[in-house]
PDB file of C-alpha atoms in Angstrom:
ATOM      1  CA  UNK O 363      12.642  14.605   7.366  1.00  0.00           C
ATOM      2  CA  UNK O 364      11.011  11.404   8.541  1.00  0.00           C
ATOM      3  CA  UNK O 365      11.816  10.111  12.112  1.00  0.00           C
ATOM      4  CA  UNK O 366       9.728   6.900  12.215  1.00  0.00           C
ATOM      5  CA  UNK O 367       8.614   4.877   9.176  1.00  0.00           C
ATOM      6  CA  UNK O 368       5.091   2.934   9.148  1.00  0.00           C
ATOM      7  CA  UNK O 369       4.873  -0.446   8.131  1.00  0.00           C
ATOM      8  CA  UNK O 370       2.469   0.441   5.486  1.00  0.00           C
ATOM      9  CA  UNK O 371       3.018   3.785   3.595  1.00  0.00           C
ATOM     10  CA  UNK O 372       0.069   5.522   1.957  1.00  0.00           C
ATOM     11  CA  UNK O 373       0.733   8.162  -0.612  1.00  0.00           C
ATOM     12  CA  UNK O 374      -2.309  10.292  -1.543  1.00  0.00           C
ATOM     13  CA  UNK O 375      -1.754  12.159  -4.784  1.00  0.00           C
ATOM     14  CA  UNK O 376      -3.577  15.455  -5.268  1.00  0.00           C
ATOM     15  CA  UNK O 377      -6.054  14.541  -8.121  1.00  0.00           C
ATOM     16  CA  UNK O 378      -8.546  17.601  -7.478  1.00  0.00           C
ATOM     17  CA  UNK O 379      -8.075  21.230  -7.610  1.00  0.00           C
ATOM     18  CA  UNK O 380     -10.251  24.529  -7.331  1.00  0.00           C
ATOM     19  CA  UNK O 381     -10.961  25.923 -10.847  1.00  0.00           C
ATOM     20  CA  UNK O 382     -11.511  29.437 -11.694  1.00  0.00           C
ATOM     21  CA  UNK O 383     -15.493  28.908 -11.473  1.00  0.00           C
ATOM     22  CA  UNK O 384     -15.032  28.059  -7.696  1.00  0.00           C
ATOM     23  CA  UNK O 385     -15.496  24.223  -8.123  1.00  0.00           C
ATOM     24  CA  UNK O 386     -13.255  21.232  -7.938  1.00  0.00           C
ATOM     25  CA  UNK O 387     -12.081  19.659 -11.172  1.00  0.00           C
ATOM     26  CA  UNK O 388     -10.124  16.505 -11.590  1.00  0.00           C
ATOM     27  CA  UNK O 389      -6.283  16.569 -12.449  1.00  0.00           C
ATOM     28  CA  UNK O 390      -5.875  13.982 -15.221  1.00  0.00           C
ATOM     29  CA  UNK O 391      -2.075  13.803 -15.659  1.00  0.00           C
ATOM     30  CA  UNK O 392      -0.108  10.591 -15.442  1.00  0.00           C
ATOM     31  CA  UNK O 393       2.178  10.470 -12.347  1.00  0.00           C
ATOM     32  CA  UNK O 394       5.198   8.014 -12.557  1.00  0.00           C
ATOM     33  CA  UNK O 395       5.724   5.830  -9.602  1.00  0.00           C
ATOM     34  CA  UNK O 396       8.157   3.058  -8.827  1.00  0.00           C
ATOM     35  CA  UNK O 397       7.477  -0.586  -7.796  1.00  0.00           C
ATOM     36  CA  UNK O 398      10.169  -0.132  -5.138  1.00  0.00           C
ATOM     37  CA  UNK O 399      10.597   2.771  -2.953  1.00  0.00           C
ATOM     38  CA  UNK O 400      13.720   3.680  -0.912  1.00  0.00           C
ATOM     39  CA  UNK O 401      12.767   6.014   1.930  1.00  0.00           C
ATOM     40  CA  UNK O 402      16.311   6.320   3.335  1.00  0.00           C
ATOM     41  CA  UNK O 403      17.143   9.816   1.783  1.00  0.00           C
ATOM     42  CA  UNK O 404      13.876  11.186   3.426  1.00  0.00           C
ATOM     43  CA  UNK O 405      14.697  10.063   6.996  1.00  0.00           C
ATOM     44  CA  UNK O 406      16.478  12.012   9.698  1.00  0.00           C
ATOM     45  CA  UNK O 407      19.946  10.986  10.695  1.00  0.00           C
ATOM     46  CA  UNK O 408      19.031   9.692  14.144  1.00  0.00           C
ATOM     47  CA  UNK O 409      16.915   6.992  12.699  1.00  0.00           C
ATOM     48  CA  UNK O 410      19.480   5.938   9.982  1.00  0.00           C
ATOM     49  CA  UNK O 411      22.209   4.502  12.220  1.00  0.00           C
ATOM     50  CA  UNK O 412      19.981   2.298  14.483  1.00  0.00           C
ATOM     51  CA  UNK O 413      17.832   0.767  11.606  1.00  0.00           C
ATOM     52  CA  UNK O 414      18.378  -2.134   9.164  1.00  0.00           C
ATOM     53  CA  UNK O 415      18.882  -0.999   5.538  1.00  0.00           C
ATOM     54  CA  UNK O 416      15.877  -3.239   4.638  1.00  0.00           C
ATOM     55  CA  UNK O 417      13.712  -0.986   6.837  1.00  0.00           C
ATOM     56  CA  UNK O 418      13.844   1.750   4.308  1.00  0.00           C
ATOM     57  CA  UNK O 419      12.804  -0.433   1.472  1.00  0.00           C
ATOM     58  CA  UNK O 420       9.228  -0.549   0.407  1.00  0.00           C
ATOM     59  CA  UNK O 421       7.268  -2.535  -2.243  1.00  0.00           C
ATOM     60  CA  UNK O 422       4.225  -1.272  -4.118  1.00  0.00           C
ATOM     61  CA  UNK O 423       1.218  -3.396  -2.773  1.00  0.00           C
ATOM     62  CA  UNK O 424      -1.835  -1.630  -4.006  1.00  0.00           C
ATOM     63  CA  UNK O 425      -3.062   1.376  -6.251  1.00  0.00           C
ATOM     64  CA  UNK O 426      -6.287   2.969  -5.957  1.00  0.00           C
ATOM     65  CA  UNK O 427      -7.855   4.892  -9.032  1.00  0.00           C
ATOM     66  CA  UNK O 428     -10.606   7.289  -9.320  1.00  0.00           C
ATOM     67  CA  UNK O 429     -12.719   7.082 -12.553  1.00  0.00           C
ATOM     68  CA  UNK O 430     -14.962   9.994 -13.435  1.00  0.00           C
ATOM     69  CA  UNK O 431     -14.404  13.779 -13.920  1.00  0.00           C
ATOM     70  CA  UNK O 432     -15.836  15.291 -10.790  1.00  0.00           C
ATOM     71  CA  UNK O 433     -14.983  15.220  -7.077  1.00  0.00           C
ATOM     72  CA  UNK O 434     -18.358  14.399  -5.894  1.00  0.00           C
ATOM     73  CA  UNK O 435     -18.965  11.605  -8.322  1.00  0.00           C
ATOM     74  CA  UNK O 436     -17.209   8.764 -10.017  1.00  0.00           C
ATOM     75  CA  UNK O 437     -16.104   5.135  -9.352  1.00  0.00           C
ATOM     76  CA  UNK O 438     -13.091   3.823  -7.459  1.00  0.00           C
ATOM     77  CA  UNK O 439     -11.261   0.699  -8.456  1.00  0.00           C
ATOM     78  CA  UNK O 440      -7.948  -0.818  -7.111  1.00  0.00           C
ATOM     79  CA  UNK O 441      -5.102  -2.758  -8.275  1.00  0.00           C
ATOM     80  CA  UNK O 442      -3.757  -5.322  -5.379  1.00  0.00           C
ATOM     81  CA  UNK O 443      -0.639  -7.451  -5.422  1.00  0.00           C
ATOM     82  CA  UNK O 444      -1.284 -10.940  -4.244  1.00  0.00           C
ATOM     83  CA  UNK O 445       1.845 -11.898  -2.198  1.00  0.00           C
ATOM     84  CA  UNK O 446       0.983 -15.555  -2.009  1.00  0.00           C
ATOM     85  CA  UNK O 447       0.584 -16.013  -5.790  1.00  0.00           C
ATOM     86  CA  UNK O 448       2.933 -13.231  -6.891  1.00  0.00           C
ATOM     87  CA  UNK O 449       0.618 -11.491  -9.300  1.00  0.00           C
ATOM     88  CA  UNK O 450      -1.500  -8.221  -9.673  1.00  0.00           C
ATOM     89  CA  UNK O 451      -5.325  -8.242  -9.515  1.00  0.00           C
ATOM     90  CA  UNK O 452      -7.670  -5.401 -10.721  1.00  0.00           C
ATOM     91  CA  UNK O 453     -10.457  -5.042  -8.333  1.00  0.00           C
ATOM     92  CA  UNK O 454     -13.696  -3.525  -9.818  1.00  0.00           C
ATOM     93  CA  UNK O 455     -16.641  -4.067  -7.674  1.00  0.00           C
ATOM     94  CA  UNK O 456     -17.210  -7.935  -7.907  1.00  0.00           C
ATOM     95  CA  UNK O 457     -14.907  -8.275 -10.976  1.00  0.00           C
ATOM     96  CA  UNK O 458     -11.419  -9.405 -10.277  1.00  0.00           C
ATOM     97  CA  UNK O 459      -8.923  -9.719 -13.234  1.00  0.00           C
ATOM     98  CA  UNK O 460      -5.329 -10.668 -13.125  1.00  0.00           C
ATOM     99  CA  UNK O 461      -3.209  -8.076 -14.819  1.00  0.00           C
ATOM    100  CA  UNK O 462       0.415  -7.177 -15.546  1.00  0.00           C
ATOM    101  CA  UNK O 463       2.609  -4.830 -13.284  1.00  0.00           C
ATOM    102  CA  UNK O 464       3.011  -2.863 -16.455  1.00  0.00           C
ATOM    103  CA  UNK O 465      -0.877  -2.188 -16.547  1.00  0.00           C
ATOM    104  CA  UNK O 466      -0.668  -1.166 -13.027  1.00  0.00           C
ATOM    105  CA  UNK O 467       2.216   1.429 -13.650  1.00  0.00           C
ATOM    106  CA  UNK O 468       0.196   2.929 -16.469  1.00  0.00           C
ATOM    107  CA  UNK O 469      -2.737   3.931 -14.229  1.00  0.00           C
ATOM    108  CA  UNK O 470      -3.550   7.388 -13.016  1.00  0.00           C
ATOM    109  CA  UNK O 471      -2.981   6.567  -9.537  1.00  0.00           C
ATOM    110  CA  UNK O 472      -4.909   8.331  -6.726  1.00  0.00           C
ATOM    111  CA  UNK O 473      -3.638   6.474  -3.614  1.00  0.00           C
ATOM    112  CA  UNK O 474      -0.497   4.341  -3.549  1.00  0.00           C
ATOM    113  CA  UNK O 475       0.250   1.689  -0.897  1.00  0.00           C
ATOM    114  CA  UNK O 476       3.782   0.455  -0.195  1.00  0.00           C
ATOM    115  CA  UNK O 477       4.610  -2.228   2.275  1.00  0.00           C
ATOM    116  CA  UNK O 478       7.648  -2.174   4.253  1.00  0.00           C
ATOM    117  CA  UNK O 479       9.911  -5.071   3.069  1.00  0.00           C
ATOM    118  CA  UNK O 480      10.893  -6.222   6.619  1.00  0.00           C
ATOM    119  CA  UNK O 481       7.134  -6.498   7.472  1.00  0.00           C
ATOM    120  CA  UNK O 482       6.691  -8.897   4.555  1.00  0.00           C
ATOM    121  CA  UNK O 483       9.360 -11.132   5.624  1.00  0.00           C
ATOM    122  CA  UNK O 484       8.008 -11.233   9.213  1.00  0.00           C
ATOM    123  CA  UNK O 485       4.545 -12.174   7.762  1.00  0.00           C
ATOM    124  CA  UNK O 486       5.848 -15.433   6.376  1.00  0.00           C
ATOM    125  CA  UNK O 487       4.937 -17.817   9.241  1.00  0.00           C
ATOM    126  CA  UNK O 488       4.630 -21.530   8.675  1.00  0.00           C
ATOM    127  CA  UNK O 489       1.440 -23.364   9.579  1.00  0.00           C
ATOM    128  CA  UNK O 490       3.422 -25.539  12.267  1.00  0.00           C
ATOM    129  CA  UNK O 491       4.546 -22.160  13.909  1.00  0.00           C
ATOM    130  CA  UNK O 492       0.946 -20.922  13.866  1.00  0.00           C
ATOM    131  CA  UNK O 493      -0.521 -24.151  15.404  1.00  0.00           C
ATOM    132  CA  UNK O 494       2.255 -24.091  18.114  1.00  0.00           C
ATOM    133  CA  UNK O 495       0.925 -20.554  19.090  1.00  0.00           C
ATOM    134  CA  UNK O 496      -2.604 -21.871  19.684  1.00  0.00           C
ATOM    135  CA  UNK O 497      -3.427 -22.890  23.301  1.00  0.00           C
ATOM    136  CA  UNK O 498      -5.446 -26.061  23.883  1.00  0.00           C
ATOM    137  CA  UNK O 499      -9.157 -25.655  24.395  1.00  0.00           C
ATOM    138  CA  UNK O 500      -8.837 -26.683  28.058  1.00  0.00           C
ATOM    139  CA  UNK O 501      -6.168 -24.122  28.832  1.00  0.00           C
ATOM    140  CA  UNK O 502      -6.927 -21.231  31.181  1.00  0.00           C
ATOM    141  CA  UNK O 503      -4.222 -19.255  29.626  1.00  0.00           C
ATOM    142  CA  UNK O 504      -4.913 -16.144  27.427  1.00  0.00           C
ATOM    143  CA  UNK O 505      -6.173 -17.218  23.886  1.00  0.00           C
ATOM    144  CA  UNK O 506      -4.476 -14.645  21.952  1.00  0.00           C
ATOM    145  CA  UNK O 507      -1.965 -15.538  19.231  1.00  0.00           C
ATOM    146  CA  UNK O 508       1.513 -14.385  19.587  1.00  0.00           C
ATOM    147  CA  UNK O 509       4.129 -14.334  16.826  1.00  0.00           C
ATOM    148  CA  UNK O 510       7.889 -14.372  17.148  1.00  0.00           C
TER     149      UNK O 510
END
């Protein structure tokens, strides 16, 4: 049971195993994963009563893939969700391609990143609010930004 949930949840899927010949080989099966993940069933009772229901909900924000057959070689790419534009991007070195969520869900995921829904809501700060947090250049006060 989980007592405290992180803002970003990383799930690392086991994609390599030791073979009979005493070397690692890639596990190439497709693992189904959801776009929305509810962690409430996995949390201990103490944390359930004090938290808002939104705290348990996570949205898929990135998927890392490993291309290649071996553990010691291959290539990594990632699918990342652009929250400002509301679309998915496949990142492959310097190449970026817009893609569908269906394409993302068909991948052989290696690492899944989920972002807590309440964190996404707090991240939406207007430019006016941001400018109000910046002290003037002549101020002797601390120059760190603070967010509500």
